[in-house]
Tab-separated table of C-alpha atoms in Angstrom:
chain	number	residue	atom	x	y	z
A	1	UNK	CA	130.593	156.706	85.568
A	2	UNK	CA	127.645	154.462	86.681
A	3	UNK	CA	126.493	154.123	90.325
A	4	UNK	CA	123.272	151.890	90.945
A	5	UNK	CA	122.057	151.206	94.480
A	6	UNK	CA	119.027	149.606	96.238
A	7	UNK	CA	118.441	150.799	99.628
A	8	UNK	CA	116.027	150.153	102.482
A	9	UNK	CA	116.693	153.300	104.027
A	10	UNK	CA	115.900	157.079	103.236
A	11	UNK	CA	117.295	158.151	99.778
A	12	UNK	CA	119.157	161.309	99.486
A	13	UNK	CA	119.305	163.472	96.259
A	14	UNK	CA	122.475	165.391	97.144
A	15	UNK	CA	124.291	162.090	97.439
A	16	UNK	CA	123.297	161.017	94.061
A	17	UNK	CA	124.397	164.760	92.800
A	18	UNK	CA	127.878	164.387	94.468
A	19	UNK	CA	128.062	160.655	92.796
A	20	UNK	CA	127.959	162.270	89.445
A	21	UNK	CA	130.317	165.000	89.897
A	22	UNK	CA	132.142	165.729	86.807
A	23	UNK	CA	134.013	169.150	85.649
A	24	UNK	CA	133.346	168.263	82.046
A	25	UNK	CA	129.772	168.380	82.652
A	26	UNK	CA	127.664	171.432	82.541
A	27	UNK	CA	124.149	170.156	82.712
A	28	UNK	CA	122.763	167.783	85.592
A	29	UNK	CA	119.267	166.574	85.318
A	30	UNK	CA	117.800	164.658	88.507
A	31	UNK	CA	114.284	162.977	88.546
A	32	UNK	CA	112.881	162.205	91.925
A	33	UNK	CA	110.012	159.714	92.266
A	34	UNK	CA	107.725	160.266	95.630
A	35	UNK	CA	105.149	158.419	96.992
A	36	UNK	CA	101.543	159.987	96.196
A	37	UNK	CA	98.862	160.129	98.503
A	38	UNK	CA	96.236	158.835	96.129
A	39	UNK	CA	95.627	156.362	93.176
A	40	UNK	CA	92.635	157.321	91.147
A	41	UNK	CA	90.466	158.403	93.959
A	42	UNK	CA	91.540	156.129	96.650
A	43	UNK	CA	93.620	157.406	99.457
A	44	UNK	CA	96.984	155.692	99.802
A	45	UNK	CA	98.172	154.748	103.227
A	46	UNK	CA	101.682	153.316	102.465
A	47	UNK	CA	103.466	151.481	99.570
A	48	UNK	CA	105.546	148.433	100.194
A	49	UNK	CA	108.336	147.813	97.679
A	50	UNK	CA	109.828	144.624	97.113
A	51	UNK	CA	112.854	143.844	94.998
A	52	UNK	CA	114.780	140.908	93.301
A	53	UNK	CA	117.814	142.427	94.310
A	54	UNK	CA	120.594	140.893	92.256
A	55	UNK	CA	118.797	141.074	89.042
A	56	UNK	CA	117.438	144.538	89.763
A	57	UNK	CA	121.039	145.642	90.125
A	58	UNK	CA	122.050	144.253	86.874
A	59	UNK	CA	118.872	145.549	85.149
A	60	UNK	CA	119.750	148.974	86.469
A	61	UNK	CA	123.150	148.600	85.213
A	62	UNK	CA	122.109	147.959	81.786
A	63	UNK	CA	119.701	150.788	81.562
A	64	UNK	CA	122.695	153.017	82.585
A	65	UNK	CA	124.917	151.527	80.258
A	66	UNK	CA	122.563	152.240	77.632
A	67	UNK	CA	121.610	155.832	78.393
A	68	UNK	CA	125.489	156.403	78.133
A	69	UNK	CA	125.418	154.581	74.696
A	70	UNK	CA	122.392	156.255	73.188
A	71	UNK	CA	122.659	159.870	74.685
A	72	UNK	CA	125.671	162.126	75.090
A	73	UNK	CA	125.722	161.804	78.834
A	74	UNK	CA	128.642	161.071	81.117
A	75	UNK	CA	127.521	159.780	84.654
A	76	UNK	CA	124.367	158.012	85.639
A	77	UNK	CA	123.324	157.378	89.521
A	78	UNK	CA	120.215	155.394	90.067
A	79	UNK	CA	119.110	154.771	93.789
A	80	UNK	CA	115.974	152.932	94.382
A	81	UNK	CA	114.163	152.370	97.882
A	82	UNK	CA	112.593	149.091	98.965
A	83	UNK	CA	110.611	148.256	102.166
A	84	UNK	CA	107.796	150.338	103.470
A	85	UNK	CA	107.301	153.638	102.378
A	86	UNK	CA	104.949	156.428	103.477
A	87	UNK	CA	103.324	159.451	101.486
A	88	UNK	CA	105.920	161.929	100.817
A	89	UNK	CA	108.896	159.439	100.814
A	90	UNK	CA	111.278	159.358	98.071
A	91	UNK	CA	111.091	155.843	95.963
A	92	UNK	CA	113.737	156.513	93.303
A	93	UNK	CA	116.408	159.129	92.338
A	94	UNK	CA	118.117	159.500	89.198
A	95	UNK	CA	120.721	161.789	88.519
A	96	UNK	CA	122.412	162.157	85.031
A	97	UNK	CA	124.861	164.871	83.798
A	98	UNK	CA	126.302	165.702	80.469
A	99	UNK	CA	128.449	168.231	78.861
A	100	UNK	CA	125.153	170.004	77.726
A	101	UNK	CA	121.667	169.864	79.023
A	102	UNK	CA	119.616	168.437	76.301
A	103	UNK	CA	121.157	164.935	76.354
A	104	UNK	CA	120.799	164.740	80.217
A	105	UNK	CA	117.096	165.736	79.955
A	106	UNK	CA	116.489	162.935	77.267
A	107	UNK	CA	118.700	160.218	79.067
A	108	UNK	CA	116.860	161.138	82.363
A	109	UNK	CA	113.540	160.408	80.953
A	110	UNK	CA	114.688	157.292	79.203
A	111	UNK	CA	116.232	155.814	82.472
A	112	UNK	CA	113.039	156.613	84.516
A	113	UNK	CA	110.766	155.005	81.563
A	114	UNK	CA	112.810	151.898	81.198
A	115	UNK	CA	113.325	151.367	84.807
A	116	UNK	CA	109.568	151.177	85.295
A	117	UNK	CA	109.314	148.629	82.470
A	118	UNK	CA	112.346	146.365	83.191
A	119	UNK	CA	113.577	146.254	86.640
A	120	UNK	CA	112.173	143.527	89.046
A	121	UNK	CA	110.850	145.796	91.603
A	122	UNK	CA	107.240	145.650	92.783
A	123	UNK	CA	105.044	147.807	94.914
A	124	UNK	CA	101.887	147.217	96.762
A	125	UNK	CA	99.813	149.830	97.405
A	126	UNK	CA	98.082	149.766	100.886
A	127	UNK	CA	94.589	151.711	101.163
A	128	UNK	CA	92.256	152.186	104.107
A	129	UNK	CA	90.099	149.084	102.931
A	130	UNK	CA	92.710	146.786	101.314
A	131	UNK	CA	95.715	146.609	99.446
A	132	UNK	CA	96.930	145.676	95.622
A	133	UNK	CA	100.131	144.743	93.809
A	134	UNK	CA	100.403	147.441	91.222
A	135	UNK	CA	100.115	146.586	87.560
A	136	UNK	CA	99.654	142.822	88.345
A	137	UNK	CA	96.322	142.709	86.822
A	138	UNK	CA	94.825	144.139	83.483
B	1	UNK	CA	116.112	117.716	87.524
B	2	UNK	CA	115.789	119.822	90.541
B	3	UNK	CA	115.186	123.552	90.065
B	4	UNK	CA	114.688	126.533	92.451
B	5	UNK	CA	111.950	128.948	91.984
B	6	UNK	CA	111.812	132.382	93.278
B	7	UNK	CA	108.601	134.054	93.759
B	8	UNK	CA	108.138	137.911	93.923
B	9	UNK	CA	105.081	140.211	94.673
B	10	UNK	CA	101.808	138.803	93.833
B	11	UNK	CA	103.422	135.513	92.697
B	12	UNK	CA	104.679	134.890	96.373
B	13	UNK	CA	100.922	135.018	97.102
B	14	UNK	CA	100.042	132.338	94.747
B	15	UNK	CA	102.670	130.093	95.924
B	16	UNK	CA	102.040	130.956	99.581
B	17	UNK	CA	105.679	130.906	99.694
B	18	UNK	CA	108.761	133.030	98.728
B	19	UNK	CA	110.283	130.079	96.875
B	20	UNK	CA	109.785	126.448	95.757
B	21	UNK	CA	112.034	123.424	94.853
B	22	UNK	CA	110.512	121.415	92.369
B	23	UNK	CA	111.515	118.444	90.105
B	24	UNK	CA	111.061	118.920	86.391
B	25	UNK	CA	111.519	116.680	83.210
B	26	UNK	CA	114.702	116.944	81.480
B	27	UNK	CA	114.928	118.829	78.737
B	28	UNK	CA	112.383	121.478	79.532
B	29	UNK	CA	112.121	124.918	77.856
B	30	UNK	CA	110.716	128.045	79.364
B	31	UNK	CA	107.444	127.750	77.533
B	32	UNK	CA	107.100	124.155	78.701
B	33	UNK	CA	107.825	125.245	82.244
B	34	UNK	CA	105.349	128.034	82.074
B	35	UNK	CA	102.615	125.762	80.863
B	36	UNK	CA	103.493	123.355	83.748
B	37	UNK	CA	103.236	126.037	86.295
B	38	UNK	CA	99.968	127.360	84.992
B	39	UNK	CA	98.350	124.060	85.482
B	40	UNK	CA	99.351	123.931	88.720
B	41	UNK	CA	98.927	127.783	89.753
B	42	UNK	CA	96.035	128.794	87.494
B	43	UNK	CA	96.061	132.342	88.931
B	44	UNK	CA	99.229	132.947	86.849
B	45	UNK	CA	97.027	133.077	83.815
B	46	UNK	CA	95.039	136.047	85.195
B	47	UNK	CA	98.146	138.322	85.363
B	48	UNK	CA	98.560	140.915	82.875
B	49	UNK	CA	101.855	138.992	81.937
B	50	UNK	CA	104.751	137.372	83.628
B	51	UNK	CA	108.139	136.743	82.562
B	52	UNK	CA	110.657	134.105	83.688
B	53	UNK	CA	114.298	134.984	84.531
B	54	UNK	CA	116.977	132.426	84.337
B	55	UNK	CA	120.174	133.210	86.609
B	56	UNK	CA	119.068	136.783	86.880
B	57	UNK	CA	118.602	137.438	83.196
B	58	UNK	CA	115.065	137.468	81.429
B	59	UNK	CA	114.840	134.191	79.479
B	60	UNK	CA	112.461	133.891	76.222
B	61	UNK	CA	110.356	130.866	75.577
B	62	UNK	CA	112.646	128.830	73.687
B	63	UNK	CA	115.565	128.931	76.219
B	64	UNK	CA	116.291	125.618	78.176
B	65	UNK	CA	116.304	125.006	81.994
B	66	UNK	CA	119.320	123.216	82.992
B	67	UNK	CA	119.734	121.381	86.573
B	68	UNK	CA	121.039	124.090	89.188
B	69	UNK	CA	119.514	127.177	87.546
B	70	UNK	CA	117.854	129.759	89.671
B	71	UNK	CA	114.432	130.577	88.033
B	72	UNK	CA	112.428	133.564	89.154
B	73	UNK	CA	108.994	134.439	88.200
B	74	UNK	CA	108.799	138.053	87.388
B	75	UNK	CA	104.973	139.311	87.440
B	76	UNK	CA	104.598	142.929	86.030
B	77	UNK	CA	107.069	145.101	87.425
B	78	UNK	CA	105.940	148.364	89.284
B	79	UNK	CA	109.204	150.158	90.528
B	80	UNK	CA	109.520	153.974	90.401
C-alpha cells in the first residue's frame, strides 16, 4: 500500500501509522522532519515551503514504489507540508512497515534521503535579517 | 511554438512571475531551451544546478520540446 499526500495543514504521525496498518507487519519505522530553530548559527524565524504539487506527488509515488521493490517492506506512507511553518512544526512524516524491522529502517532512510534529492519542493528560510532559498546556490 | 513555463522557488524571483508564456523555435531540445533561457535570465547560471521538467517528469538535455508541453524550471530542491 502506498499513500502520499501534500498538505497545507498540520501533519499527524498517528494518521500515517494508521494508513500503513497491516497485520502481516511486525516492524513499523517512522521518520518525522521538524523545523529546526537555527541554520548554522543563524536563528530561523520560520520556513516557507513551496511545491510543484502534481509532479511532487508523482515523484513521491515513484520513491515509495522503488522502496517496496528494493526492500522487503509492504506499506509506505509519505505526508509533506507546504506553506508557512514555525519552529517545531512537522514538515514531513514517513511511515513504513515490514514483516521484520531491518527492512523498514533501511527503506525509511532511503525514502527521506531520496525525497530530499528528487521531489520538487522548496523551502525558504526566514531569518531576522533576511531570507534565503535553501540549497539554491553553491 | 508556444510553450508555458512554470517557475518555482528562487526562479520565480528571477522571472518576477510564477509562469511565462513564450514563443520558441521548433524543433528545440531541452539543452537549446536552457541556453536560450540562460541568455535571457543569466541569474540561472549562478544556481548550484537546475533541472527542466516536461509534463511533470524530469527531462534530460536531449529531449525535444513540443507545442503544448508544460515546462517547469526546477531549481535545487530542498524538501524534507
